[in-house]
Coordinates of C-alpha atoms in Angstrom, one line a residue:
X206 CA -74.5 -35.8 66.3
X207 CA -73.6 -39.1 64.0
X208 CA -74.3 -42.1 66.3
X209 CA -71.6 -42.2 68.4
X210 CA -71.3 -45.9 69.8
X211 CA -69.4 -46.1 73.1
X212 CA -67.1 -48.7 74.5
X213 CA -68.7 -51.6 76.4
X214 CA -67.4 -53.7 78.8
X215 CA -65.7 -56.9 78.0
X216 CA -68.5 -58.6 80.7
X217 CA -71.3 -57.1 79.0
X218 CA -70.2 -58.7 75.7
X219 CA -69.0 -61.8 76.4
X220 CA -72.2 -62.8 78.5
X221 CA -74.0 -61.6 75.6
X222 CA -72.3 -63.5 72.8
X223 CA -72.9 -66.6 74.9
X224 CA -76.9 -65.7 75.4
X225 CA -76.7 -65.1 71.3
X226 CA -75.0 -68.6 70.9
X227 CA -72.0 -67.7 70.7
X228 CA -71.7 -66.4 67.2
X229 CA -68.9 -64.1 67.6
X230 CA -66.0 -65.7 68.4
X231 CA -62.5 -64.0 69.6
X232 CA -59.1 -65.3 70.9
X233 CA -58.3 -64.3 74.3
X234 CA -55.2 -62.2 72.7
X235 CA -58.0 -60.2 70.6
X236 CA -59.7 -58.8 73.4
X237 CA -56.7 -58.4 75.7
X238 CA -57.3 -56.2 78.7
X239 CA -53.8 -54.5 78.7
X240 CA -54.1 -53.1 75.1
X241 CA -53.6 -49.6 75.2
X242 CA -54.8 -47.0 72.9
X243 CA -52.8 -44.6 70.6
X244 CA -54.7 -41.2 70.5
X245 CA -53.7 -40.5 67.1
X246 CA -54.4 -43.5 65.1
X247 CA -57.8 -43.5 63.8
X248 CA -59.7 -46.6 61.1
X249 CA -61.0 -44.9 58.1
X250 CA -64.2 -47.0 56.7
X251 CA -66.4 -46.6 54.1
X252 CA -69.3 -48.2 51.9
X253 CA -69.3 -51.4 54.2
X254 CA -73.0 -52.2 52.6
X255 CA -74.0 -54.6 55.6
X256 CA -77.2 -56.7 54.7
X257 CA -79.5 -58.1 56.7
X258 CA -78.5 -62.0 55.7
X259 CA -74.8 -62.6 55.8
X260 CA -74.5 -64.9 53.2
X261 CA -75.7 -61.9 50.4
X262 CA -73.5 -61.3 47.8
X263 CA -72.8 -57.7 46.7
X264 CA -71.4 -57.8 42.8
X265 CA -70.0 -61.6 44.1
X266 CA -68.5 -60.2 47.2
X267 CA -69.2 -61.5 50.5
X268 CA -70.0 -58.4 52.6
X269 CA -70.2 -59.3 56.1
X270 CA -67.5 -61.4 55.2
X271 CA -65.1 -58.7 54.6
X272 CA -66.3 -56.5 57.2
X273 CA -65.0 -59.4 59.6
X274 CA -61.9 -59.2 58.3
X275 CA -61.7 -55.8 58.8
X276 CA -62.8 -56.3 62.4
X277 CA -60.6 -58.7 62.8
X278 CA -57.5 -56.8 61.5
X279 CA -58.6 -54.0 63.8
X280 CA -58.9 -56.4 67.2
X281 CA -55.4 -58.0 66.2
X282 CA -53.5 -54.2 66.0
X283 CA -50.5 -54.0 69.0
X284 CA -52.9 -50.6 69.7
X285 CA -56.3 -49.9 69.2
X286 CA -56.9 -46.6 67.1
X287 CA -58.8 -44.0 69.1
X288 CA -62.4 -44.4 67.0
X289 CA -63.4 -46.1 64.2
X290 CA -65.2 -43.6 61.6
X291 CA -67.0 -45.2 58.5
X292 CA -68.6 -42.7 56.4
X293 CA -72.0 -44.0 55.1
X294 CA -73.4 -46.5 53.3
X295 CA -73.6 -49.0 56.6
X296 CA -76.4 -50.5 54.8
X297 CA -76.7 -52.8 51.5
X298 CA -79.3 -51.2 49.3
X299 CA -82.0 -49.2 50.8
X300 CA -81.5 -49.2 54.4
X301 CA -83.5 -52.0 55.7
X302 CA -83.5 -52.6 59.2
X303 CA -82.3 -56.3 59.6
X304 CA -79.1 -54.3 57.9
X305 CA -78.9 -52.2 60.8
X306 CA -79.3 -55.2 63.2
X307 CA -76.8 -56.7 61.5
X308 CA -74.1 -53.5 61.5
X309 CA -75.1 -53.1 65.3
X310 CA -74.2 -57.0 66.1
X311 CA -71.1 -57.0 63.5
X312 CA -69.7 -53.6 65.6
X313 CA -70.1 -55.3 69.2
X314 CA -66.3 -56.7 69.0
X315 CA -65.1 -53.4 68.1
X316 CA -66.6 -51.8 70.8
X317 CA -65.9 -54.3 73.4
X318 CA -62.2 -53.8 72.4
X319 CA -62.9 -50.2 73.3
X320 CA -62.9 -48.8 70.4
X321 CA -65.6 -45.8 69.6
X322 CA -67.2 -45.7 66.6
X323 CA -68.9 -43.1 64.7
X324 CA -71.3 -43.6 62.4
X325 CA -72.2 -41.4 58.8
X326 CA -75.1 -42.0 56.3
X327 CA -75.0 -42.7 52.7
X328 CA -77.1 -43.0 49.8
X329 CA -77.9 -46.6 50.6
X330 CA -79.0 -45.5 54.2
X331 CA -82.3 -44.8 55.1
X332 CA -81.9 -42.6 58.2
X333 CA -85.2 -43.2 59.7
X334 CA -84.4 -46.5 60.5
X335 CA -80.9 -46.6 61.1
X336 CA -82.1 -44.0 63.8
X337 CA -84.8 -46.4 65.2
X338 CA -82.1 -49.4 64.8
X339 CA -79.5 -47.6 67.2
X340 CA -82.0 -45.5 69.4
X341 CA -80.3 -47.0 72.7
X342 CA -76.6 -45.5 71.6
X343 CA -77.9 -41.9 69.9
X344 CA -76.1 -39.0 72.4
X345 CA -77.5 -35.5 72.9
X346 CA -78.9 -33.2 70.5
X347 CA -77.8 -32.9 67.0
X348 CA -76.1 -29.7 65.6
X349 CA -78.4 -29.8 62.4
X350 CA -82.0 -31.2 62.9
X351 CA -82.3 -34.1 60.9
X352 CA -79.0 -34.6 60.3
X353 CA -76.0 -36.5 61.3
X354 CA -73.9 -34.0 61.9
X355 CA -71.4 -33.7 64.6
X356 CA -67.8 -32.6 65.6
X357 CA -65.2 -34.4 67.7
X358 CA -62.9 -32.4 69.3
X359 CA -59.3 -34.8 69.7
X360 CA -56.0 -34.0 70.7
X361 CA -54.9 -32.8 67.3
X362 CA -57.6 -32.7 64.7
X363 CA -60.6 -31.6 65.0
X364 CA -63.4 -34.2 62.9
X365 CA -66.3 -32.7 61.2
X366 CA -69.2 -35.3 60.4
X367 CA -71.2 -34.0 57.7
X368 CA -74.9 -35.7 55.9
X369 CA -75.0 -36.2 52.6
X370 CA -77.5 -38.9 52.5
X371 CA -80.6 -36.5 50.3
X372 CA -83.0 -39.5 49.1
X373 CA -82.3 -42.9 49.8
X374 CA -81.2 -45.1 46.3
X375 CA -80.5 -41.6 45.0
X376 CA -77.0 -41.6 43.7
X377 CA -76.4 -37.9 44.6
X378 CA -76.0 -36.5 47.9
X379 CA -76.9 -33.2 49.4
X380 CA -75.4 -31.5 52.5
X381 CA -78.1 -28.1 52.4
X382 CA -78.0 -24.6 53.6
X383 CA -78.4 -25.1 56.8
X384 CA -75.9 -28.2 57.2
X385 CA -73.5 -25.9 55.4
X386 CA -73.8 -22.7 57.4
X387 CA -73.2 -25.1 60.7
X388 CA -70.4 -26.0 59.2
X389 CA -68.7 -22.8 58.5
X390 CA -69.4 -21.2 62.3
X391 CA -68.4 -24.4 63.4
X392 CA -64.9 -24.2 61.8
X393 CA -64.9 -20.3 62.8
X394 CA -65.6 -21.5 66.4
X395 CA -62.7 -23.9 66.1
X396 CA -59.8 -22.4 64.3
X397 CA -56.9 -23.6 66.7
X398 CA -56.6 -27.3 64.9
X399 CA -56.7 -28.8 61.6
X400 CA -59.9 -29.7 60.3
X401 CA -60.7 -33.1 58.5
X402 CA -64.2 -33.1 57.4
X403 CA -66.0 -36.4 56.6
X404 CA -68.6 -36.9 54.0
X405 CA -70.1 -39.7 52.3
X406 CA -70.4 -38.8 48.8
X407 CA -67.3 -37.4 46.2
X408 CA -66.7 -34.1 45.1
X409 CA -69.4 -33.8 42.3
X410 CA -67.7 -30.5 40.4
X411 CA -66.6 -33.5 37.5
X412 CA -70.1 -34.8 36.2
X413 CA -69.9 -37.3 38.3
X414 CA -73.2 -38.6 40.4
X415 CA -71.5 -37.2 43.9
X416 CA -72.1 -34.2 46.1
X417 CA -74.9 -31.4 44.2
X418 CA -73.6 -28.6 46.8
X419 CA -70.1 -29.4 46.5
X420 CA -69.2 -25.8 44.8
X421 CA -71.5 -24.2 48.2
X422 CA -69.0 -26.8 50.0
X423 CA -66.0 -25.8 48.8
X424 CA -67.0 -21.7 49.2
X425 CA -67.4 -22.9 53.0
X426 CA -63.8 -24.8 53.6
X427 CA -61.3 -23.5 51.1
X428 CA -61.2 -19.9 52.7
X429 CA -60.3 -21.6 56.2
X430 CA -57.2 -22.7 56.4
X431 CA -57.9 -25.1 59.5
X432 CA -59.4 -27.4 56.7
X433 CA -57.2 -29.7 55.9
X434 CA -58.6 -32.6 54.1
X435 CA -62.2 -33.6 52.9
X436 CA -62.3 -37.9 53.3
X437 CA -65.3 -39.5 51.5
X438 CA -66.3 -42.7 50.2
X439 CA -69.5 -43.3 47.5
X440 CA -67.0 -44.3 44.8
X441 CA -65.6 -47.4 46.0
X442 CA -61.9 -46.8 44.7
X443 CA -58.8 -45.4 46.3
X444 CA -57.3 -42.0 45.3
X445 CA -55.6 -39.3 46.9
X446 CA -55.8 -35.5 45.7
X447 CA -55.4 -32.3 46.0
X448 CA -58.1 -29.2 45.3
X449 CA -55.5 -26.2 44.1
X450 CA -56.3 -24.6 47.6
X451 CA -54.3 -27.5 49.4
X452 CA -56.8 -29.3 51.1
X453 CA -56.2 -33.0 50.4
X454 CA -59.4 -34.8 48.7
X455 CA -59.0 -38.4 49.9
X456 CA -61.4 -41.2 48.3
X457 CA -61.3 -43.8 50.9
X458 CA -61.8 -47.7 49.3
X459 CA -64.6 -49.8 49.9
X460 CA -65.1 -52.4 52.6
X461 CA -67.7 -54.3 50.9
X462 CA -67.2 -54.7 46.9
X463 CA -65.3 -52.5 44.2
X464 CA -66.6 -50.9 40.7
X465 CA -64.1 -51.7 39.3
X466 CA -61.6 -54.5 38.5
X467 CA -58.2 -54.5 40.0
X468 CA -59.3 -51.7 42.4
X469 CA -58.8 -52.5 46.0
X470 CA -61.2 -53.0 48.9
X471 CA -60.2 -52.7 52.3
X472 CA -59.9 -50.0 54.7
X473 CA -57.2 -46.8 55.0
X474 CA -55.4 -46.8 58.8
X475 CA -54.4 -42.9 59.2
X476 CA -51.8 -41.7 61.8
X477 CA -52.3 -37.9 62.3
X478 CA -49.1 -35.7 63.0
X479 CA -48.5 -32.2 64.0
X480 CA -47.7 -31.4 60.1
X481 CA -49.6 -33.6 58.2
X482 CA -51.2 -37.3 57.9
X483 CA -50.2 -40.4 57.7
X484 CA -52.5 -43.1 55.6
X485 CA -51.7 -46.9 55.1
X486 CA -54.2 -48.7 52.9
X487 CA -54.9 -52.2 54.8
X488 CA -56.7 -54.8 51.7
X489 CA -58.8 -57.4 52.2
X490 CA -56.7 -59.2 49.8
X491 CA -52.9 -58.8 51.2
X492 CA -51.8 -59.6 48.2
X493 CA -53.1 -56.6 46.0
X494 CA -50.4 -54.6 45.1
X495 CA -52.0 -51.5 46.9
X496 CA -52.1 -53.2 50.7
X497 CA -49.2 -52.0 52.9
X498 CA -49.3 -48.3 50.2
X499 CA -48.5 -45.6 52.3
X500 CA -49.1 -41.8 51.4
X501 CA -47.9 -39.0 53.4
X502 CA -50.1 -35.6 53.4
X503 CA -48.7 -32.4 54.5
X504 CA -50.6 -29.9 55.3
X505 CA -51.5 -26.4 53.6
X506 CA -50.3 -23.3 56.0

């Protein structure tokens, strides 16, 4: 499965944080005891591009930098979302592994707030390491050998986790035959719930440099109905969609730095009802005109 990194106790990190100097530091009110979770929030991430130094600058933006305000945002919410996904490209450029020490020291807040996080890859990944970087945290067997791959069962979505990383500073992705034909018993395994299936790279049916597989992809989840939306990142801009079957095709925005000017960076907050979804794009910037945006996704029956 993706690395899945578990709650740890508040103990645990706060004697750590004083062995590591301090670094990290949080108000009492941020790591409050008594906060309680909502099972049906959820913090959408993507492209957070974490490098090894925390002062690099990504296309003049400050990566770390926004990641902690991100973090921050997160600690500060009334209730903590159920898990934090981010779907790939943890790393800056090619994966290096001070950029995975860094992502594992940036996410120690999170998860002392109890918040679970599940981790994708992206072009900018190298998997080898990120493995070796986060060795400790990896659960169980994987679905797909060589793959992050998983599916988390919650109470009213089921989460797919799909690989696209192919080569790493390869623009395209790949998910593969046998990522693909997971995927599709998977689903037939798990028809009772929608289906919201993560992947790092775009829909690539355009001529754009995204997903190679993605008419393969789309064979496997337009047929199923359970599928209700396919979230990625890659991109780094904010759009919402819809593929003429009715599954929603939802480009999440960047955490780190944008392509384009006047696009936003930031992260997407998603409520998940009985009927549909609920998404809230949260900015770095507050005032960009898209923070506070919400859309509301209905379903396909």
């Amino acid at each position: 499965m993706p690395i899945h990194l578990p709650p740890i106790s508040r103990r645990w990190f706060l004697k750590c944080s004083l062995v590591a100097g301090a670094r990290v530091v949080l108000s009492p009110k941020l790591l409050a005891a008594n906060k309680s979770t909502d099972a049906d929030s959820w913090a959408l991430l993507s492209d957070i591009h974490l490098a090894a130094d925390r002062a690099q600058l990504g296309r003049g933006t400050n990566m770390a930098g926004h990641f902690d305000s991100v973090s921050r945002e997160l600690l500060s919410l009334r209730k903590r979302p159920a898990a934090v996904f981010i779907t790939g490209d943890c790393a800056f450029n090619s994966g290096e592994t001070g950029d995975y020490a860094l992502l594992t020291e940036m996410l120690t807040p999170l998860r002392a707030d109890q918040m679970p996080i599940h981790l994708a890859l992206g072009n900018h990944d190298n998997r080898e390491r990120f493995w070796d970087a986060l060795r400790e945290e990896k659960a169980g067997p994987r679905p797909v050998a060589d793959r992050q791959t998983a599916l988390v069962r919650t109470p009213r979505a089921n989460w797919f986790i799909l690989d696209s990383l192919e080569t790493t500073l390869s623009t395209p992705g790949l998910l593969g035959h046998e990522q693909l034909d997971w995927l599709g018993k998977a689903l037939d395994e798990n028809p009772d719930k929608p289906a919201l299936v993560l992947v790092h790279h775009n829909p690539g049916i355009s001529g754009h440099l995204g997903l190679k597989d993605t008419l393969a992809f789309f064979e496997v989840i337009r047929p199923r109905k359970q599928v209700k939306a396919y979230i990625y990142g890659h991109t780094h801009a904010w759009k919402v969609e819809q593929d003429p079957s009715g599954i929603h095709l939802i480009n999440l925005p960047p955490v780190a730095y944008i392509f384009h000017e006047g696009d936003p960076s930031g992260w997407v907050h998603a409520r998940v009802g009985r009927k549909g979804m609920r998404l809230e794009v949260r900015c770095i910037d507050t005032t960009h005109k898209a923070h506070g945006q919400v859309v509301e996704l209905k379903w396909r029956v």
